Tab-separated table of C-alpha atoms in Angstrom:
chain	number	residue	atom	x	y	z
A	1	UNK	CA	137.520	328.990	284.025
A	2	UNK	CA	138.103	331.614	281.307
A	3	UNK	CA	138.885	334.999	282.338
A	4	UNK	CA	137.598	338.508	281.068
A	5	UNK	CA	140.028	338.503	277.820
A	6	UNK	CA	137.765	335.850	276.323
A	7	UNK	CA	134.462	337.026	274.503
A	8	UNK	CA	132.487	334.537	276.886
A	9	UNK	CA	134.222	334.292	280.052
A	10	UNK	CA	132.968	331.858	282.533
A	11	UNK	CA	133.049	328.517	283.878
A	12	UNK	CA	132.732	325.521	281.634
A	13	UNK	CA	132.791	321.833	281.935
A	14	UNK	CA	134.142	319.860	279.372
A	15	UNK	CA	135.313	316.097	279.013
A	16	UNK	CA	139.260	315.400	279.365
A	17	UNK	CA	140.767	314.973	275.957
A	18	UNK	CA	138.776	318.165	274.488
A	19	UNK	CA	140.838	320.307	272.273
A	20	UNK	CA	142.131	323.532	273.558
A	21	UNK	CA	141.156	325.089	270.495
A	22	UNK	CA	137.556	324.082	271.056
A	23	UNK	CA	137.583	325.782	274.592
A	24	UNK	CA	139.273	329.069	273.318
A	25	UNK	CA	137.548	329.534	270.006
A	26	UNK	CA	133.936	327.725	270.686
A	27	UNK	CA	133.314	328.154	274.204
A	28	UNK	CA	135.229	331.125	274.892
A	29	UNK	CA	134.317	332.655	271.706
A	30	UNK	CA	138.023	333.717	271.185
A	31	UNK	CA	139.616	336.720	272.678
A	32	UNK	CA	138.373	340.376	273.197
A	33	UNK	CA	141.799	341.599	272.351
A	34	UNK	CA	145.296	340.422	271.211
A	35	UNK	CA	146.658	337.763	273.633
A	36	UNK	CA	150.228	336.181	273.423
A	37	UNK	CA	149.840	333.523	275.717
A	38	UNK	CA	147.618	331.567	278.439
A	39	UNK	CA	148.724	330.469	281.793
A	40	UNK	CA	146.750	327.397	282.443
A	41	UNK	CA	146.263	325.625	285.561
A	42	UNK	CA	147.066	328.135	288.170
A	43	UNK	CA	150.178	329.751	289.402
A	44	UNK	CA	152.128	326.640	288.981
A	45	UNK	CA	150.704	325.875	285.438
A	46	UNK	CA	152.211	326.430	282.269
A	47	UNK	CA	152.524	329.544	280.349
A	48	UNK	CA	151.139	328.466	277.053
A	49	UNK	CA	152.017	330.647	273.783
A	50	UNK	CA	149.015	331.101	271.526
A	51	UNK	CA	150.883	329.243	268.821
A	52	UNK	CA	150.237	326.126	270.999
A	53	UNK	CA	146.536	326.268	271.017
A	54	UNK	CA	145.913	323.856	268.204
A	55	UNK	CA	148.592	321.366	269.587
A	56	UNK	CA	146.994	320.571	272.934
A	57	UNK	CA	143.959	318.774	274.366
A	58	UNK	CA	142.761	319.284	277.754
A	59	UNK	CA	144.383	316.089	279.399
A	60	UNK	CA	147.471	315.620	281.582
A	61	UNK	CA	149.467	313.791	279.088
A	62	UNK	CA	148.763	316.237	276.186
A	63	UNK	CA	150.134	319.176	278.510
A	64	UNK	CA	152.944	317.171	280.085
A	65	UNK	CA	154.216	315.835	276.558
A	66	UNK	CA	154.450	319.406	275.505
A	67	UNK	CA	156.221	320.743	278.443
A	68	UNK	CA	153.274	322.309	280.295
A	69	UNK	CA	151.105	321.510	283.332
A	70	UNK	CA	147.359	321.217	283.170
A	71	UNK	CA	146.615	322.047	286.799
A	72	UNK	CA	143.090	322.692	287.370
A	73	UNK	CA	142.743	324.012	283.866
A	74	UNK	CA	141.881	327.620	284.569
A	75	UNK	CA	142.818	330.095	281.771
A	76	UNK	CA	144.433	333.396	282.701
A	77	UNK	CA	145.441	335.534	279.411
A	78	UNK	CA	148.651	337.395	278.983
A	79	UNK	CA	147.688	340.392	276.844
A	80	UNK	CA	150.087	341.213	273.838
A	81	UNK	CA	151.368	344.389	275.566
A	82	UNK	CA	152.075	343.084	278.965
A	83	UNK	CA	155.723	342.236	279.541
A	84	UNK	CA	156.557	338.719	279.989
A	85	UNK	CA	159.364	339.884	282.499
A	86	UNK	CA	156.609	341.712	284.473
A	87	UNK	CA	154.714	338.395	284.367
A	88	UNK	CA	157.839	336.327	285.726
A	89	UNK	CA	158.375	339.096	288.532
A	90	UNK	CA	154.848	338.764	289.687
A	91	UNK	CA	154.844	334.966	289.470
A	92	UNK	CA	157.850	335.156	291.846
A	93	UNK	CA	156.466	338.028	293.920
A	94	UNK	CA	153.160	335.615	294.508
A	95	UNK	CA	155.155	332.658	295.132
A	96	UNK	CA	157.235	334.346	297.772
A	97	UNK	CA	154.264	335.564	299.815
A	98	UNK	CA	152.470	332.085	299.531
A	99	UNK	CA	155.479	330.401	300.537
A	100	UNK	CA	155.149	328.666	303.961
A	101	UNK	CA	158.851	329.501	304.624
A	102	UNK	CA	159.818	326.074	305.747
A	103	UNK	CA	162.383	325.391	303.115
A	104	UNK	CA	165.096	327.722	302.003
A	105	UNK	CA	164.877	327.241	298.498
A	106	UNK	CA	161.288	328.348	298.253
A	107	UNK	CA	161.373	330.942	300.901
A	108	UNK	CA	164.648	332.755	299.621
A	109	UNK	CA	164.563	331.413	295.819
A	110	UNK	CA	161.067	332.996	294.973
A	111	UNK	CA	162.211	336.208	296.663
A	112	UNK	CA	165.315	336.303	294.801
A	113	UNK	CA	163.653	335.679	291.474
A	114	UNK	CA	161.461	338.559	292.271
A	115	UNK	CA	164.297	340.851	293.197
A	116	UNK	CA	166.175	340.118	289.980
A	117	UNK	CA	163.111	340.326	287.576
A	118	UNK	CA	162.150	343.764	289.398
A	119	UNK	CA	165.829	344.913	289.073
A	120	UNK	CA	165.929	344.075	285.247
A	121	UNK	CA	162.709	345.863	284.919
A	122	UNK	CA	163.630	348.968	286.645
A	123	UNK	CA	167.132	349.439	285.714
A	124	UNK	CA	170.128	348.701	283.249
A	125	UNK	CA	170.600	345.479	284.999
A	126	UNK	CA	171.102	342.351	283.145
A	127	UNK	CA	170.155	338.898	284.762
A	128	UNK	CA	172.995	336.367	284.742
A	129	UNK	CA	171.271	333.364	282.699
A	130	UNK	CA	173.646	330.922	284.410
A	131	UNK	CA	172.671	332.311	287.896
A	132	UNK	CA	168.792	332.414	286.968
A	133	UNK	CA	169.060	328.704	285.633
A	134	UNK	CA	170.720	327.615	288.937
A	135	UNK	CA	168.011	329.526	290.808
A	136	UNK	CA	165.205	327.595	289.003
A	137	UNK	CA	166.908	324.220	289.385
A	138	UNK	CA	167.505	324.714	293.120
A	139	UNK	CA	163.826	325.501	293.287
A	140	UNK	CA	162.699	322.473	291.492
A	141	UNK	CA	165.175	320.028	292.956
A	142	UNK	CA	165.434	321.317	296.781
A	143	UNK	CA	162.019	322.624	297.539
A	144	UNK	CA	160.175	320.358	299.869
A	145	UNK	CA	156.621	320.729	298.143
A	146	UNK	CA	155.193	321.425	294.967
A	147	UNK	CA	154.973	325.224	295.493
A	148	UNK	CA	158.559	326.027	295.367
A	149	UNK	CA	159.230	323.165	292.743
A	150	UNK	CA	156.523	324.135	290.640
A	151	UNK	CA	157.060	327.757	289.906
A	152	UNK	CA	159.896	327.319	287.794
A	153	UNK	CA	157.829	325.687	285.020
A	154	UNK	CA	156.067	328.658	283.744
A	155	UNK	CA	159.188	330.612	283.877
A	156	UNK	CA	160.986	328.146	281.683
A	157	UNK	CA	158.118	328.158	279.571
A	158	UNK	CA	158.558	332.125	279.205
A	159	UNK	CA	162.245	331.665	278.592
A	160	UNK	CA	161.665	329.243	275.934
A	161	UNK	CA	158.761	330.767	274.030
A	162	UNK	CA	159.572	334.427	274.663
A	163	UNK	CA	163.097	334.510	274.221
A	164	UNK	CA	163.243	337.528	271.640
A	165	UNK	CA	161.178	339.682	274.211
A	166	UNK	CA	163.343	338.634	277.213
A	167	UNK	CA	166.806	338.639	275.882
A	168	UNK	CA	167.358	342.358	276.531
A	169	UNK	CA	167.099	341.588	280.362
A	170	UNK	CA	169.750	338.778	280.312
A	171	UNK	CA	173.337	338.122	279.424
């Protein structure tokens, strides 16, 4: 499923192992405007920077070995002018209201992640990186299901690939 940032948005069926570059450039017809990343596989899927398009094939092994998750393989684009921290804030917000509330790490951790990102976006507040890393680890290790345990993956991808953009928000 290719979103409206593609010249040819829509739903396509491809064989496992198809190069991501073929999906993006041939089927999708490239991007309508400048895109810096793609969230592939839903909210728990990886945040794939554009620089990785030629490195990936649509299969679980390729994504896993590169630190991403294929999930259901839908592609939502992150425009070049959209804040990566705003993406993180939205992801945590979505995860907090989708949480069933059964376990503390997910119920409280996703809301705390959203609050930290929101505070950094809207004030001079700097997020403590050690605290933030602990929050992500607690979500991964302490959540009872894949919802809370999966949210840290795209956040970690953002921290890894968009460090330059995010460094002003962390100390």
